[in-house]
mmCIF file of C-alpha atoms in Angstrom:
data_model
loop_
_atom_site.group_PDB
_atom_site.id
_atom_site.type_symbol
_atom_site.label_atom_id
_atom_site.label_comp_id
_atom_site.label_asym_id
_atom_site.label_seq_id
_atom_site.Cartn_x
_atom_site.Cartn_y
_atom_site.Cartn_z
ATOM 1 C CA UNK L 1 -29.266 19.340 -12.711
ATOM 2 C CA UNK L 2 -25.807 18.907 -14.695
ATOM 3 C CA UNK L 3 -24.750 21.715 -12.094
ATOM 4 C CA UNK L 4 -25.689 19.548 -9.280
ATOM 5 C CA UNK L 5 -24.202 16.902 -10.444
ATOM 6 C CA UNK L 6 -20.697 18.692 -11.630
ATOM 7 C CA UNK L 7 -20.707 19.723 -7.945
ATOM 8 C CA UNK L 8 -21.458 16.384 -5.880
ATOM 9 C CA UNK L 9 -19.034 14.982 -7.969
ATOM 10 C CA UNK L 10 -16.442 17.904 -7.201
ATOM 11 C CA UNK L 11 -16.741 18.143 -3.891
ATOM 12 C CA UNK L 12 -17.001 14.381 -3.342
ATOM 13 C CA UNK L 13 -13.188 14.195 -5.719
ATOM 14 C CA UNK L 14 -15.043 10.629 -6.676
ATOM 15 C CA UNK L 15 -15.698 8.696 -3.549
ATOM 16 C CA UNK L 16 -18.439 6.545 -4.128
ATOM 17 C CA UNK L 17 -19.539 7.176 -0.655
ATOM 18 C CA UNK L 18 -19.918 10.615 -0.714
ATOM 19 C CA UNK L 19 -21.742 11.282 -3.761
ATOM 20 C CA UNK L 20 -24.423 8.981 -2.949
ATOM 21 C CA UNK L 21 -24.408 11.063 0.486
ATOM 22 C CA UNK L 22 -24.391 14.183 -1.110
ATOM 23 C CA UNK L 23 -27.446 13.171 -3.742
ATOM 24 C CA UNK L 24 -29.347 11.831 -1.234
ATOM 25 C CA UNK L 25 -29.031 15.164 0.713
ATOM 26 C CA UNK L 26 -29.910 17.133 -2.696
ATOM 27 C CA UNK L 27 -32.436 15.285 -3.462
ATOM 28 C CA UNK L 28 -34.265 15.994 0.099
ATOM 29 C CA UNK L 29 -34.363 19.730 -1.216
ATOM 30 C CA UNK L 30 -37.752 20.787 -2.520
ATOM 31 C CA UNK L 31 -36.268 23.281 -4.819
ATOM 32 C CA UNK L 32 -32.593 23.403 -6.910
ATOM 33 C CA UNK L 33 -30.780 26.326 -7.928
ATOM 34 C CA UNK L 34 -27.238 26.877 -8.357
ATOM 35 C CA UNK L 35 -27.433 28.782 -5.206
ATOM 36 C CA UNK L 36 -28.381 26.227 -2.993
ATOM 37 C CA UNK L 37 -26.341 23.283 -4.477
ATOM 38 C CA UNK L 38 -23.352 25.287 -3.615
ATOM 39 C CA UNK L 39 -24.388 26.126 -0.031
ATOM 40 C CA UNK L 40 -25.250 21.929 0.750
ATOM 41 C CA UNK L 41 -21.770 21.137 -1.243
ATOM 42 C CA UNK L 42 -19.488 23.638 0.174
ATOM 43 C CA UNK L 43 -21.369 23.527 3.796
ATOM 44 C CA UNK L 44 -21.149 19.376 3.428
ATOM 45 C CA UNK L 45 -19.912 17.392 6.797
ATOM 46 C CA UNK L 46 -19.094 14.513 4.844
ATOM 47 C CA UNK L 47 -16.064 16.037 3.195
ATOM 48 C CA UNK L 48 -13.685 14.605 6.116
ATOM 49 C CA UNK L 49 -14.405 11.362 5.443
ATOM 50 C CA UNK L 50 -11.855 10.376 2.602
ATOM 51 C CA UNK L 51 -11.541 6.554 2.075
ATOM 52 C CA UNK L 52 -7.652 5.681 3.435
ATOM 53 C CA UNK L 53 -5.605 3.092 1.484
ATOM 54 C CA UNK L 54 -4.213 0.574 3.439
ATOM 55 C CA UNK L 55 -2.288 -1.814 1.309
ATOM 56 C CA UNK L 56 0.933 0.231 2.078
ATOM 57 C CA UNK L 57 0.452 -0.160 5.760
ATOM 58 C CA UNK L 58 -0.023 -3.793 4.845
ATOM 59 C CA UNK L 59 2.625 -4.426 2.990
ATOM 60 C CA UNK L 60 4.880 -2.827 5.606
ATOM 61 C CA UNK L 61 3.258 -4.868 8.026
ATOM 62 C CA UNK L 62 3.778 -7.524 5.965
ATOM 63 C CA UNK L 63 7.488 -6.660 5.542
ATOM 64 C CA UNK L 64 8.167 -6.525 9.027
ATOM 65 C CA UNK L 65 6.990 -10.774 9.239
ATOM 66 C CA UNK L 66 9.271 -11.267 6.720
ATOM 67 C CA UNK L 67 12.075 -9.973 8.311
ATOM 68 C CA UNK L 68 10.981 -12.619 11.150
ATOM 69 C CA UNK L 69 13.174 -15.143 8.726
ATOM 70 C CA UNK L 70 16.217 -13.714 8.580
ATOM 71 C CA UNK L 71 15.982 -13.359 12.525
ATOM 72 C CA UNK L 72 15.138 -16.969 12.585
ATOM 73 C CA UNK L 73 18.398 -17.402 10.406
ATOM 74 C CA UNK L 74 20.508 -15.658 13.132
ATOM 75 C CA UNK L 75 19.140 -17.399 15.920
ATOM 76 C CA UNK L 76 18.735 -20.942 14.551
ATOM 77 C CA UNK L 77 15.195 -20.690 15.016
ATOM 78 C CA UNK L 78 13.160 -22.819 12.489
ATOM 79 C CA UNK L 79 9.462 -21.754 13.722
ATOM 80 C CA UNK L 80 10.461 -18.145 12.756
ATOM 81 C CA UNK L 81 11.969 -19.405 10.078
ATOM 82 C CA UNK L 82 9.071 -20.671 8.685
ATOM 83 C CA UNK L 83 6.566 -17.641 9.515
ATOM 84 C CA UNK L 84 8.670 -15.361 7.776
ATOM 85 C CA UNK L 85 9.213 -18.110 4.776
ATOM 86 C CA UNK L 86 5.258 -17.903 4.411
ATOM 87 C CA UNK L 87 5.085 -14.210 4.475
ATOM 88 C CA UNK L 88 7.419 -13.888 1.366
ATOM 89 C CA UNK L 89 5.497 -16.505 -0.068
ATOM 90 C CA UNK L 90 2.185 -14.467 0.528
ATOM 91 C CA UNK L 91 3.668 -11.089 -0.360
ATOM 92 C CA UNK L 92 4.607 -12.889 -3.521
ATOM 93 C CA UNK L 93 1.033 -12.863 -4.748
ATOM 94 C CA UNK L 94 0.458 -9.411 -2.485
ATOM 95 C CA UNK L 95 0.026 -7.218 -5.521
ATOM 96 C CA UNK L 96 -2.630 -9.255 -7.526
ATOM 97 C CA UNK L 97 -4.686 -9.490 -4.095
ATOM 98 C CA UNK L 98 -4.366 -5.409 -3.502
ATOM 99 C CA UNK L 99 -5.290 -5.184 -7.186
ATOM 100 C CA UNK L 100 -8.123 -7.309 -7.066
ATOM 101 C CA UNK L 101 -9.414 -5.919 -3.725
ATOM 102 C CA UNK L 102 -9.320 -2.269 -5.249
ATOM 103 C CA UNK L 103 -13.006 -0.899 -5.244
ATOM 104 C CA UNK L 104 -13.988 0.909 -8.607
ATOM 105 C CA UNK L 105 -15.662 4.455 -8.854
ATOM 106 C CA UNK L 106 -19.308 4.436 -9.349
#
């Protein structure tokens, strides 16, 4: 069993997602040996799907609305002025919200 669960948590490198896919597959088997934990780990689908962060594509996002005030700047512009004042004021508090919205390993 502490094989089994050495290798889930291996092959899964700690996504939540995939271990629970990966025990619920293991635990469908009617017999366990070391054998045939490796073949369902190393033989596992589920391996492709790796969680993506996306808080740097956000803040670049992000970014790129802020730049919206200097543009407004240039072209006397006080609506885009304004956007891109509220996006600096929201990437302000950007970190604490990425932090907070960070999921934690089973």
């Amino acid at each position: 069993m502490e094989h089994a669960r050495n290798k889930a948590w291996d092959v899964a490198q700690g996504n939540p997602k995939m271990i629970v896919e990966l025990c619920t597959r293991l635990s469908k088997e009617e017999f366990l040996d070391t054998d045939v934990v490796s073949e369902i780990c190393d033989n596992y689908i589920g391996r492709e799907t790796q969680e993506f962060d996306m808080s740097i594509i956000l803040f670049v996002l992000l970014g790129g609305v802020m730049a919206l005030k200097y543009i407004g700047n240039e072209s006397n512009d006080p609506d885009l002025r304004m956007i891109g004042g509220l996006m600096v004021i929201v990437m302000l508090f950007a970190r604490s919200f990425f932090r907070i919205s960070k999921r934690v390993g089973l």
